[in-house]
Amino acid sequence: MISTEKINIHWLRRDLRLNDNNALFQALSENTPVVLLYIFETNNPINANDKANFIYNSLKKLQKEVEAYGSSILIKQGDVFKIWESLVNEFNINKVYFNEEYEPYTINRDTQIKRFLESKGMVVKTYKDHVLFHKDEIVKGDRTPYTVFTPYFKKWMIEVEKFTSIHYPSEKLIKNLANYEANDFPSLKNLGYVEQTLDLPEINLDAKLPSYELNRDFPFLDASTRISVDLRYGTISIRDAFKKAHNLNALKWIAGLAWRDFYHMILFYFPHTENKAFKKKFDFVEWRNNESEFKAWCEGKTGYPIVDAGMRSLNETGFMHNRVRMIVASFLTKHLLIDWRWGEAYFAVKLLDYDMANNVGGWQWACGSGNDAVPYFRVFNPTTQQEKFDPEFKYCKLWIEELNTKRYAQPIVEHTFARNRAIKTYSLAGG
Ligand SMILES: Cc1cc2nc3c(=O)[nH]c(=O)nc-3n(C[C@H](O)[C@H](O)[C@H](O)COP(=O)(O)OP(=O)(O)OC[C@H]3O[C@@H](n4cnc5c(N)ncnc54)[C@H](O)[C@@H]3O)c2cc1C
């Protein structure tokens, strides 16, 4: 039946939810039945098992919700371009809806697919949903992008008030999904992944936000909201999250959302920053790139407890606290003089919340090559950082069982020596 009936498709990507979903709302507002589609892309290099597990579990929840309306999610896996070619033959598609993405690979993919679908006579409609403000909304008077956060943030804070009343009530239109039973919902195994238990704490903004500003920098307090994975995959609406924070007057937390928008805007306008320094002279730093030191960093065996605790928490859970991300990134790029791209790539594989814009932004910030970055001559001292943010070693002890025993590694490099070496090396590249 579905193959002859005219349908519209909503392509789920970073918006794995039925409520307050911009493109889905627009799709469901038309008179044509909507089929939900998800593609496990084999083209995308970051397609790790834990991320696939998160996506799969989220889709399964959605499947249950839409089944109540006699509908199903169409799940496909493979080469995204070939899949669209076959969908065009399989269905009588009128329009295709999806929410925008901003990474170089996804922009290129979406441009090609849009062109292909339009060449087949279909209409493609795209919307903003993943961020509060996208590419050209918060720009300078002459319409060029901001490259410094503070003036961007000033303007962002004025404009962001409008999101207190923006909501796309897709949840009210679910009955407009196509009456459609897909073939069996595939198993994770059939999709080529191994079932995995993920360490996912409950998201409770009401509980976390009132003390966020005071406690956010202390990793042992676990005071951040842990919402990053949900924002990455769109299982929570960024607008809903903002509204809640606005009601609680959580300004420091809202500023984090502004950094997120800022980094997405930067990646859009400066796509080369995916793997080149924002400040070009940093491409000339003579990295040491010592492989055994990189291995020690990855495994959390540098002999600096706060660095090691952070890396072990990443390896074990797919999450690392923001303050600790800054410390380990600084340590890798300054103390060990290892190329920030090595660390960025390691995070990309390990972080469940991996998001290219935020990750590249965070790494370039920490190594000094990015927008508004830490100056190259400011080298975090991992010992004083630990004394300040984990004074009783509560966080470190949580992750390093052999801390305070002879089995714990000796410092891989002496701080003052490493600091001076970093400053000299960076200044030779023009700083
Ligand atoms: C080297 C490095 C790499 C990073 N890589 C990523 C990444 O791949 N994915 C990712 O989502 N974040 C990344 N961040 C930013 C930040 O560390 C995480 O967003 C945060 O730790 C997630 O925990 P949370 O949800 O509890 O954060 P909260 O402190 O509760 O903040 C709420 C949300 O605001 C946003 N946010 C807050 N601070 C930042 C920031 N500085 N930059 C961008 N967004 C921010 C995030 O979406 C975050 O989930 C990175 C930071 C650094 C220094």
GROMACS .gro file of C-alpha atoms and ligand atoms in nm:
model
  484
    1MET     CA    1   0.000   0.000   0.000
    2ILE     CA    2   0.267   0.242   0.109
    3SER     CA    3   0.463   0.202  -0.216
    4THR     CA    4   0.189   0.361  -0.427
    5GLU     CA    5   0.049   0.610  -0.176
    6LYS     CA    6   0.206   0.954  -0.191
    7ILE     CA    7   0.415   1.014   0.122
    8ASN     CA    8   0.651   1.266   0.276
    9ILE     CA    9   0.962   1.146   0.457
   10HIS     CA   10   1.108   1.292   0.773
   11TRP     CA   11   1.471   1.187   0.794
   12LEU     CA   12   1.570   1.154   1.163
   13ARG     CA   13   1.934   1.237   1.234
   14ARG     CA   14   2.034   1.452   1.534
   15ASP     CA   15   1.671   1.492   1.637
   16LEU     CA   16   1.571   1.156   1.782
   17ARG     CA   17   1.249   1.275   1.946
   18LEU     CA   18   0.886   1.338   1.856
   19ASN     CA   19   0.831   1.654   2.063
   20ASP     CA   20   0.934   2.010   1.974
   21ASN     CA   21   1.102   1.892   1.654
   22ASN     CA   22   1.111   2.169   1.395
   23ALA     CA   23   1.136   1.973   1.066
   24LEU     CA   24   0.905   1.700   1.193
   25PHE     CA   25   0.647   1.961   1.293
   26GLN     CA   26   0.661   2.115   0.944
   27ALA     CA   27   0.631   1.771   0.782
   28LEU     CA   28   0.335   1.668   0.997
   29SER     CA   29   0.158   1.999   0.932
   30GLU     CA   30   0.099   1.900   0.568
   31ASN     CA   31  -0.184   1.681   0.442
   32THR     CA   32   0.043   1.401   0.323
   33PRO     CA   33   0.123   1.103   0.552
   34VAL     CA   34   0.476   1.111   0.691
   35VAL     CA   35   0.716   0.817   0.712
   36LEU     CA   36   0.997   0.841   0.969
   37LEU     CA   37   1.333   0.724   0.842
   38TYR     CA   38   1.666   0.659   1.015
   39ILE     CA   39   1.982   0.556   0.830
   40PHE     CA   40   2.277   0.392   1.008
   41GLU     CA   41   2.534   0.535   0.771
   42THR     CA   42   2.838   0.331   0.684
   43ASN     CA   43   2.990   0.636   0.509
   44ASN     CA   44   3.033   0.826   0.834
   45PRO     CA   45   3.372   0.747   0.986
   46ILE     CA   46   3.255   0.799   1.346
   47ASN     CA   47   3.014   0.512   1.371
   48ALA     CA   48   3.136   0.348   1.691
   49ASN     CA   49   2.954   0.078   1.883
   50ASP     CA   50   2.858   0.283   2.191
   51LYS     CA   51   2.714   0.563   1.978
   52ALA     CA   52   2.519   0.309   1.772
   53ASN     CA   53   2.383   0.161   2.097
   54PHE     CA   54   2.263   0.502   2.213
   55ILE     CA   55   2.099   0.575   1.878
   56TYR     CA   56   1.942   0.230   1.863
   57ASN     CA   57   1.794   0.255   2.214
   58SER     CA   58   1.655   0.600   2.134
   59LEU     CA   59   1.498   0.473   1.811
   60LYS     CA   60   1.346   0.179   1.992
   61LYS     CA   61   1.174   0.416   2.235
   62LEU     CA   62   1.041   0.620   1.944
   63GLN     CA   63   0.925   0.304   1.770
   64LYS     CA   64   0.711   0.217   2.073
   65GLU     CA   65   0.557   0.563   2.070
   66VAL     CA   66   0.473   0.562   1.699
   67GLU     CA   67   0.341   0.205   1.703
   68ALA     CA   68   0.055   0.334   1.917
   69TYR     CA   69  -0.045   0.539   1.611
   70GLY     CA   70  -0.015   0.246   1.370
   71SER     CA   71   0.313   0.372   1.232
   72SER     CA   72   0.676   0.255   1.228
   73ILE     CA   73   1.024   0.390   1.183
   74LEU     CA   74   1.188   0.276   0.865
   75ILE     CA   75   1.543   0.173   0.959
   76LYS     CA   76   1.809   0.138   0.691
   77GLN     CA   77   2.178   0.074   0.705
   78GLY     CA   78   2.450   0.119   0.446
   79ASP     CA   79   2.583   0.374   0.201
   80VAL     CA   80   2.359   0.677   0.251
   81PHE     CA   81   2.358   0.770  -0.119
   82LYS     CA   82   2.266   0.422  -0.235
   83ILE     CA   83   1.992   0.404   0.025
   84TRP     CA   84   1.832   0.723  -0.102
   85GLU     CA   85   1.853   0.589  -0.458
   86SER     CA   86   1.663   0.278  -0.353
   87LEU     CA   87   1.409   0.470  -0.143
   88VAL     CA   88   1.317   0.677  -0.445
   89ASN     CA   89   1.230   0.355  -0.629
   90GLU     CA   90   1.059   0.194  -0.333
   91PHE     CA   91   0.824   0.479  -0.237
   92ASN     CA   92   0.613   0.748  -0.400
   93ILE     CA   93   0.789   1.036  -0.220
   94ASN     CA   94   0.660   1.389  -0.253
   95LYS     CA   95   0.871   1.584  -0.005
   96VAL     CA   96   1.166   1.509   0.221
   97TYR     CA   97   1.215   1.694   0.549
   98PHE     CA   98   1.518   1.707   0.776
   99ASN     CA   99   1.689   1.928   1.031
  100GLU     CA  100   2.019   2.091   0.935
  101GLU     CA  101   2.366   1.974   1.037
  102TYR     CA  102   2.681   2.183   1.029
  103GLU     CA  103   2.987   1.959   0.994
  104PRO     CA  104   3.178   1.965   0.663
  105TYR     CA  105   3.095   1.599   0.591
  106THR     CA  106   2.725   1.637   0.673
  107ILE     CA  107   2.689   1.962   0.479
  108ASN     CA  108   2.843   1.798   0.174
  109ARG     CA  109   2.628   1.484   0.215
  110ASP     CA  110   2.309   1.685   0.253
  111THR     CA  111   2.389   1.905  -0.046
  112GLN     CA  112   2.441   1.600  -0.266
  113ILE     CA  113   2.129   1.424  -0.146
  114LYS     CA  114   1.918   1.736  -0.186
  115ARG     CA  115   2.045   1.776  -0.541
  116PHE     CA  116   1.972   1.411  -0.618
  117LEU     CA  117   1.619   1.420  -0.475
  118GLU     CA  118   1.539   1.745  -0.653
  119SER     CA  119   1.662   1.595  -0.978
  120LYS     CA  120   1.400   1.325  -0.923
  121GLY     CA  121   1.129   1.587  -0.883
  122MET     CA  122   1.104   1.586  -0.504
  123VAL     CA  123   1.093   1.886  -0.275
  124VAL     CA  124   1.351   1.897   0.006
  125LYS     CA  125   1.281   2.112   0.311
  126THR     CA  126   1.542   2.175   0.579
  127TYR     CA  127   1.513   2.350   0.917
  128LYS     CA  128   1.717   2.464   1.213
  129ASP     CA  129   1.675   2.248   1.522
  130HIS     CA  130   2.011   2.134   1.659
  131VAL     CA  131   2.122   2.477   1.785
  132LEU     CA  132   1.944   2.785   1.914
  133PHE     CA  133   2.107   3.019   1.662
  134HIS     CA  134   2.270   2.892   1.349
  135LYS     CA  135   2.524   3.021   1.102
  136ASP     CA  136   2.402   3.366   0.996
  137GLU     CA  137   2.169   3.467   1.280
  138ILE     CA  138   2.422   3.616   1.523
  139VAL     CA  139   2.668   3.803   1.304
  140LYS     CA  140   2.843   4.140   1.307
  141GLY     CA  141   2.681   4.453   1.167
  142ASP     CA  142   2.849   4.391   0.830
  143ARG     CA  143   2.706   4.034   0.823
  144THR     CA  144   3.047   3.872   0.874
  145PRO     CA  145   3.085   3.610   1.149
  146TYR     CA  146   3.214   3.688   1.495
  147THR     CA  147   3.542   3.515   1.572
  148VAL     CA  148   3.561   3.633   1.934
  149PHE     CA  149   3.314   3.493   2.184
  150THR     CA  150   3.243   3.795   2.410
  151PRO     CA  151   3.073   4.025   2.155
  152TYR     CA  152   2.898   3.723   2.001
  153PHE     CA  153   2.769   3.627   2.344
  154LYS     CA  154   2.644   3.983   2.416
  155LYS     CA  155   2.429   3.980   2.105
  156TRP     CA  156   2.329   3.615   2.159
  157MET     CA  157   2.203   3.695   2.511
  158ILE     CA  158   1.975   3.972   2.379
  159GLU     CA  159   1.833   3.762   2.096
  160VAL     CA  160   1.798   3.440   2.294
  161GLU     CA  161   1.504   3.576   2.494
  162LYS     CA  162   1.279   3.491   2.201
  163PHE     CA  163   1.326   3.119   2.267
  164THR     CA  164   1.120   3.152   2.585
  165SER     CA  165   0.818   3.127   2.355
  166ILE     CA  166   0.932   2.921   2.056
  167HIS     CA  167   0.801   2.565   2.043
  168TYR     CA  168   0.727   2.340   1.746
  169PRO     CA  169   0.445   2.114   1.870
  170SER     CA  170   0.521   1.809   1.657
  171GLU     CA  171   0.399   1.592   1.947
  172LYS     CA  172   0.045   1.714   1.880
  173LEU     CA  173   0.048   1.597   1.519
  174ILE     CA  174   0.178   1.240   1.555
  175LYS     CA  175  -0.150   1.107   1.420
  176ASN     CA  176  -0.042   1.241   1.081
  177LEU     CA  177   0.233   0.980   1.055
  178ALA     CA  178   0.177   0.728   0.778
  179ASN     CA  179  -0.020   0.421   0.870
  180TYR     CA  180   0.267   0.196   0.801
  181GLU     CA  181   0.416  -0.122   0.940
  182ALA     CA  182   0.779  -0.156   0.851
  183ASN     CA  183   0.937  -0.499   0.834
  184ASP     CA  184   1.059  -0.613   1.175
  185PHE     CA  185   1.255  -0.357   1.376
  186PRO     CA  186   1.613  -0.483   1.320
  187SER     CA  187   1.822  -0.614   1.608
  188LEU     CA  188   2.147  -0.440   1.698
  189LYS     CA  189   2.328  -0.757   1.600
  190ASN     CA  190   2.173  -0.752   1.255
  191LEU     CA  191   2.294  -0.398   1.219
  192GLY     CA  192   2.645  -0.520   1.299
  193TYR     CA  193   2.679  -0.384   1.652
  194VAL     CA  194   2.730  -0.546   1.989
  195GLU     CA  195   2.484  -0.474   2.267
  196GLN     CA  196   2.649  -0.258   2.532
  197THR     CA  197   2.542  -0.113   2.866
  198LEU     CA  198   2.589   0.262   2.862
  199ASP     CA  199   2.661   0.471   3.170
  200LEU     CA  200   2.382   0.726   3.138
  201PRO     CA  201   2.280   0.926   3.444
  202GLU     CA  202   1.932   1.069   3.475
  203ILE     CA  203   1.897   1.422   3.340
  204ASN     CA  204   1.741   1.646   3.604
  205LEU     CA  205   1.793   2.012   3.527
  206ASP     CA  206   1.573   2.121   3.819
  207ALA     CA  207   1.804   1.945   4.062
  208LYS     CA  208   2.134   2.041   3.899
  209LEU     CA  209   2.093   2.398   3.780
  210PRO     CA  210   2.043   2.588   4.110
  211SER     CA  211   2.395   2.498   4.231
  212TYR     CA  212   2.557   2.464   3.886
  213GLU     CA  213   2.755   2.789   3.889
  214LEU     CA  214   2.899   2.721   4.233
  215ASN     CA  215   2.992   2.356   4.183
  216ARG     CA  216   3.040   2.295   3.811
  217ASP     CA  217   3.422   2.302   3.819
  218PHE     CA  218   3.462   2.031   4.083
  219PRO     CA  219   3.456   1.694   3.907
  220PHE     CA  220   3.394   1.490   4.223
  221LEU     CA  221   3.067   1.678   4.282
  222ASP     CA  222   2.922   1.560   3.949
  223ALA     CA  223   2.745   1.896   3.933
  224SER     CA  224   2.714   1.935   3.559
  225THR     CA  225   2.391   1.825   3.395
  226ARG     CA  226   2.524   1.542   3.171
  227ILE     CA  227   2.284   1.658   2.900
  228SER     CA  228   2.551   1.662   2.628
  229VAL     CA  229   2.464   1.322   2.477
  230ASP     CA  230   2.095   1.415   2.458
  231LEU     CA  231   2.178   1.745   2.292
  232ARG     CA  232   2.410   1.567   2.050
  233TYR     CA  233   2.144   1.322   1.935
  234GLY     CA  234   1.846   1.549   1.991
  235THR     CA  235   1.675   1.321   2.243
  236ILE     CA  236   1.614   1.642   2.441
  237SER     CA  237   1.510   1.960   2.264
  238ILE     CA  238   1.765   2.242   2.296
  239ARG     CA  239   1.475   2.488   2.319
  240ASP     CA  240   1.313   2.297   2.606
  241ALA     CA  241   1.646   2.283   2.789
  242PHE     CA  242   1.700   2.654   2.737
  243LYS     CA  243   1.350   2.738   2.864
  244LYS     CA  244   1.403   2.539   3.181
  245ALA     CA  245   1.738   2.710   3.246
  246HIS     CA  246   1.584   3.049   3.173
  247ASN     CA  247   1.308   2.987   3.427
  248LEU     CA  248   1.571   2.891   3.684
  249ASN     CA  249   1.784   3.193   3.588
  250ALA     CA  250   2.083   2.962   3.533
  251LEU     CA  251   2.291   3.215   3.342
  252LYS     CA  252   2.624   3.033   3.366
  253TRP     CA  253   2.468   2.719   3.221
  254ILE     CA  254   2.298   2.917   2.945
  255ALA     CA  255   2.642   3.057   2.857
  256GLY     CA  256   2.748   2.695   2.782
  257LEU     CA  257   2.471   2.675   2.522
  258ALA     CA  258   2.608   2.995   2.370
  259TRP     CA  259   2.956   2.837   2.343
  260ARG     CA  260   2.790   2.543   2.170
  261ASP     CA  261   2.617   2.771   1.916
  262PHE     CA  262   2.940   2.969   1.873
  263TYR     CA  263   3.149   2.660   1.795
  264HIS     CA  264   2.886   2.535   1.548
  265MET     CA  265   2.886   2.873   1.376
  266ILE     CA  266   3.268   2.876   1.364
  267LEU     CA  267   3.284   2.528   1.210
  268PHE     CA  268   3.028   2.633   0.951
  269TYR     CA  269   3.220   2.944   0.842
  270PHE     CA  270   3.569   2.800   0.891
  271PRO     CA  271   3.533   2.433   0.791
  272HIS     CA  272   3.912   2.397   0.762
  273THR     CA  273   3.926   2.408   1.144
  274GLU     CA  274   3.808   2.047   1.140
  275ASN     CA  275   4.176   1.956   1.103
  276LYS     CA  276   4.370   2.284   1.067
  277ALA     CA  277   4.440   2.550   1.327
  278PHE     CA  278   4.202   2.847   1.340
  279LYS     CA  279   4.509   3.069   1.393
  280LYS     CA  280   4.723   2.954   1.103
  281LYS     CA  281   5.062   2.995   1.271
  282PHE     CA  282   4.975   2.707   1.505
  283ASP     CA  283   4.998   2.474   1.207
  284PHE     CA  284   5.373   2.531   1.229
  285VAL     CA  285   5.422   2.413   1.588
  286GLU     CA  286   5.688   2.140   1.590
  287TRP     CA  287   5.497   1.869   1.770
  288ARG     CA  288   5.706   1.598   1.935
  289ASN     CA  289   5.436   1.333   1.875
  290ASN     CA  290   5.603   1.071   2.091
  291GLU     CA  291   5.392   0.757   2.048
  292SER     CA  292   5.468   0.594   2.382
  293GLU     CA  293   5.382   0.917   2.565
  294PHE     CA  294   5.057   0.936   2.367
  295LYS     CA  295   4.979   0.579   2.474
  296ALA     CA  296   5.045   0.668   2.839
  297TRP     CA  297   4.811   0.967   2.807
  298CYS     CA  298   4.538   0.755   2.643
  299GLU     CA  299   4.563   0.491   2.912
  300GLY     CA  300   4.573   0.736   3.202
  301LYS     CA  301   4.928   0.651   3.304
  302THR     CA  302   5.105   0.988   3.297
  303GLY     CA  303   5.169   1.001   3.672
  304TYR     CA  304   4.956   1.317   3.705
  305PRO     CA  305   4.645   1.201   3.896
  306ILE     CA  306   4.392   1.451   3.758
  307VAL     CA  307   4.501   1.376   3.399
  308ASP     CA  308   4.496   1.001   3.456
  309ALA     CA  309   4.161   1.004   3.637
  310GLY     CA  310   4.006   1.198   3.349
  311MET     CA  311   4.140   0.965   3.082
  312ARG     CA  312   4.031   0.657   3.273
  313SER     CA  313   3.682   0.798   3.323
  314LEU     CA  314   3.667   0.862   2.947
  315ASN     CA  315   3.786   0.510   2.865
  316GLU     CA  316   3.544   0.347   3.106
  317THR     CA  317   3.231   0.556   3.062
  318GLY     CA  318   3.257   0.760   2.741
  319PHE     CA  319   3.228   1.079   2.947
  320MET     CA  320   3.474   1.328   3.095
  321HIS     CA  321   3.401   1.632   3.309
  322ASN     CA  322   3.451   1.968   3.132
  323ARG     CA  323   3.725   2.101   3.367
  324VAL     CA  324   3.913   1.774   3.329
  325ARG     CA  325   3.875   1.783   2.949
  326MET     CA  326   4.051   2.120   2.958
  327ILE     CA  327   4.330   1.985   3.179
  328VAL     CA  328   4.400   1.667   2.979
  329ALA     CA  329   4.389   1.857   2.648
  330SER     CA  330   4.632   2.117   2.775
  331PHE     CA  331   4.858   1.844   2.912
  332LEU     CA  332   4.871   1.659   2.581
  333THR     CA  333   4.934   1.961   2.364
  334LYS     CA  334   5.163   2.159   2.596
  335HIS     CA  335   5.334   1.924   2.842
  336LEU     CA  336   5.380   1.645   2.589
  337LEU     CA  337   5.376   1.862   2.275
  338ILE     CA  338   5.153   1.614   2.094
  339ASP     CA  339   4.944   1.744   1.804
  340TRP     CA  340   4.594   1.850   1.916
  341ARG     CA  341   4.450   1.647   1.626
  342TRP     CA  342   4.568   1.324   1.791
  343GLY     CA  343   4.379   1.411   2.107
  344GLU     CA  344   4.076   1.533   1.914
  345ALA     CA  345   4.062   1.205   1.720
  346TYR     CA  346   4.094   1.001   2.040
  347PHE     CA  347   3.809   1.196   2.202
  348ALA     CA  348   3.600   1.154   1.886
  349VAL     CA  349   3.617   0.778   1.919
  350LYS     CA  350   3.574   0.760   2.296
  351LEU     CA  351   3.325   1.036   2.384
  352LEU     CA  352   2.962   0.935   2.369
  353ASP     CA  353   2.874   1.305   2.336
  354TYR     CA  354   3.126   1.353   2.055
  355ASP     CA  355   3.027   1.651   1.848
  356MET     CA  356   3.280   1.777   1.596
  357ALA     CA  357   3.210   2.148   1.648
  358ASN     CA  358   3.242   2.131   2.027
  359ASN     CA  359   3.533   1.889   2.023
  360VAL     CA  360   3.741   2.079   1.770
  361GLY     CA  361   3.648   2.403   1.947
  362GLY     CA  362   3.749   2.262   2.287
  363TRP     CA  363   4.078   2.121   2.160
  364GLN     CA  364   4.179   2.433   1.972
  365TRP     CA  365   4.084   2.639   2.278
  366ALA     CA  366   4.302   2.428   2.506
  367CYS     CA  367   4.606   2.422   2.281
  368GLY     CA  368   4.586   2.791   2.203
  369SER     CA  369   4.514   2.774   1.830
  370GLY     CA  370   4.141   2.849   1.843
  371ASN     CA  371   3.901   3.139   1.890
  372ASP     CA  372   3.942   3.317   2.219
  373ALA     CA  373   4.177   3.036   2.315
  374VAL     CA  374   4.400   3.012   2.621
  375PRO     CA  375   4.717   3.207   2.530
  376TYR     CA  376   4.998   2.968   2.432
  377PHE     CA  377   5.213   3.081   2.725
  378ARG     CA  378   4.944   2.992   2.981
  379VAL     CA  379   5.024   2.633   3.061
  380PHE     CA  380   4.786   2.467   3.309
  381ASN     CA  381   4.980   2.315   3.597
  382PRO     CA  382   4.813   1.974   3.644
  383THR     CA  383   4.916   1.961   4.010
  384THR     CA  384   4.773   2.300   4.105
  385GLN     CA  385   4.462   2.227   3.897
  386GLN     CA  386   4.413   1.910   4.102
  387GLU     CA  387   4.478   2.096   4.430
  388LYS     CA  388   4.219   2.355   4.333
  389PHE     CA  389   3.946   2.137   4.183
  390ASP     CA  390   3.997   1.801   4.356
  391PRO     CA  391   4.175   1.900   4.679
  392GLU     CA  392   4.102   1.576   4.862
  393PHE     CA  393   4.168   1.353   4.558
  394LYS     CA  394   3.806   1.234   4.571
  395TYR     CA  395   3.773   1.230   4.191
  396CYS     CA  396   4.123   1.093   4.138
  397LYS     CA  397   4.067   0.808   4.382
  398LEU     CA  398   3.744   0.719   4.209
  399TRP     CA  399   3.933   0.631   3.891
  400ILE     CA  400   4.285   0.538   4.001
  401GLU     CA  401   4.268   0.241   4.231
  402GLU     CA  402   4.649   0.220   4.264
  403LEU     CA  403   4.690   0.588   4.358
  404ASN     CA  404   4.925   0.622   4.658
  405THR     CA  405   5.079   0.282   4.592
  406LYS     CA  406   5.411   0.195   4.431
  407ARG     CA  407   5.221   0.068   4.130
  408TYR     CA  408   5.115   0.421   4.032
  409ALA     CA  409   5.319   0.575   3.747
  410GLN     CA  410   5.590   0.835   3.809
  411PRO     CA  411   5.525   1.172   3.635
  412ILE     CA  412   5.600   1.128   3.267
  413VAL     CA  413   5.755   1.474   3.248
  414GLU     CA  414   5.854   1.740   3.502
  415HIS     CA  415   5.614   2.036   3.501
  416THR     CA  416   5.853   2.335   3.490
  417PHE     CA  417   6.070   2.172   3.225
  418ALA     CA  418   5.761   2.088   3.015
  419ARG     CA  419   5.616   2.436   3.058
  420ASN     CA  420   5.935   2.607   2.939
  421ARG     CA  421   5.970   2.365   2.648
  422ALA     CA  422   5.611   2.430   2.539
  423ILE     CA  423   5.647   2.808   2.554
  424LYS     CA  424   5.972   2.794   2.355
  425THR     CA  425   5.830   2.557   2.092
  426TYR     CA  426   5.507   2.754   2.049
  427SER     CA  427   5.690   3.086   2.029
  428LEU     CA  428   5.917   2.947   1.755
  429ALA     CA  429   5.600   2.886   1.552
  430GLY     CA  430   5.504   3.250   1.602
  431GLY     CA  431   5.292   3.192   1.917
  432LIG     C1  432   3.891   1.939   2.481
  432LIG     C2  433   3.741   1.948   2.490
  432LIG     C3  434   3.663   1.866   2.410
  432LIG     C4  435   3.523   1.873   2.416
  432LIG     N1  436   3.448   1.791   2.334
  432LIG     C5  437   3.313   1.798   2.337
  432LIG     C6  438   3.233   1.715   2.253
  432LIG     O1  439   3.283   1.638   2.171
  432LIG     N2  440   3.098   1.724   2.265
  432LIG     C7  441   3.038   1.811   2.352
  432LIG     O2  442   2.914   1.816   2.358
  432LIG     N3  443   3.112   1.894   2.429
  432LIG     C8  444   3.246   1.890   2.426
  432LIG     N4  445   3.321   1.972   2.508
  432LIG     C9  446   3.251   2.075   2.590
  432LIG    C10  447   3.213   2.030   2.732
  432LIG     O3  448   3.324   1.972   2.796
  432LIG    C11  449   3.098   1.930   2.736
  432LIG     O4  450   2.989   1.979   2.661
  432LIG    C12  451   3.049   1.906   2.878
  432LIG     O5  452   3.153   1.858   2.959
  432LIG    C13  453   2.935   1.804   2.876
  432LIG     O6  454   2.890   1.778   3.005
  432LIG     P1  455   2.750   1.833   3.057
  432LIG     O7  456   2.643   1.802   2.959
  432LIG     O8  457   2.734   1.782   3.195
  432LIG     O9  458   2.777   1.989   3.057
  432LIG     P2  459   2.707   2.112   3.130
  432LIG    O10  460   2.816   2.184   3.200
  432LIG    O11  461   2.589   2.072   3.207
  432LIG    O12  462   2.666   2.205   3.006
  432LIG    C14  463   2.543   2.188   2.935
  432LIG    C15  464   2.566   2.185   2.787
  432LIG    O13  465   2.616   2.310   2.738
  432LIG    C16  466   2.706   2.285   2.629
  432LIG     N5  467   2.839   2.331   2.666
  432LIG    C17  468   2.883   2.366   2.789
  432LIG     N6  469   3.009   2.409   2.783
  432LIG    C18  470   3.048   2.399   2.655
  432LIG    C19  471   3.170   2.430   2.586
  432LIG     N7  472   3.277   2.480   2.646
  432LIG     N8  473   3.173   2.407   2.453
  432LIG    C20  474   3.066   2.359   2.388
  432LIG     N9  475   2.949   2.329   2.447
  432LIG    C21  476   2.940   2.350   2.580
  432LIG    C22  477   2.708   2.135   2.607
  432LIG    O14  478   2.614   2.101   2.508
  432LIG    C23  479   2.667   2.082   2.743
  432LIG    O15  480   2.609   1.954   2.737
  432LIG    C24  481   3.462   1.967   2.504
  432LIG    C25  482   3.542   2.050   2.583
  432LIG    C26  483   3.680   2.039   2.578
  432LIG    C27  484   3.764   2.129   2.665
   0.00000   0.00000   0.00000
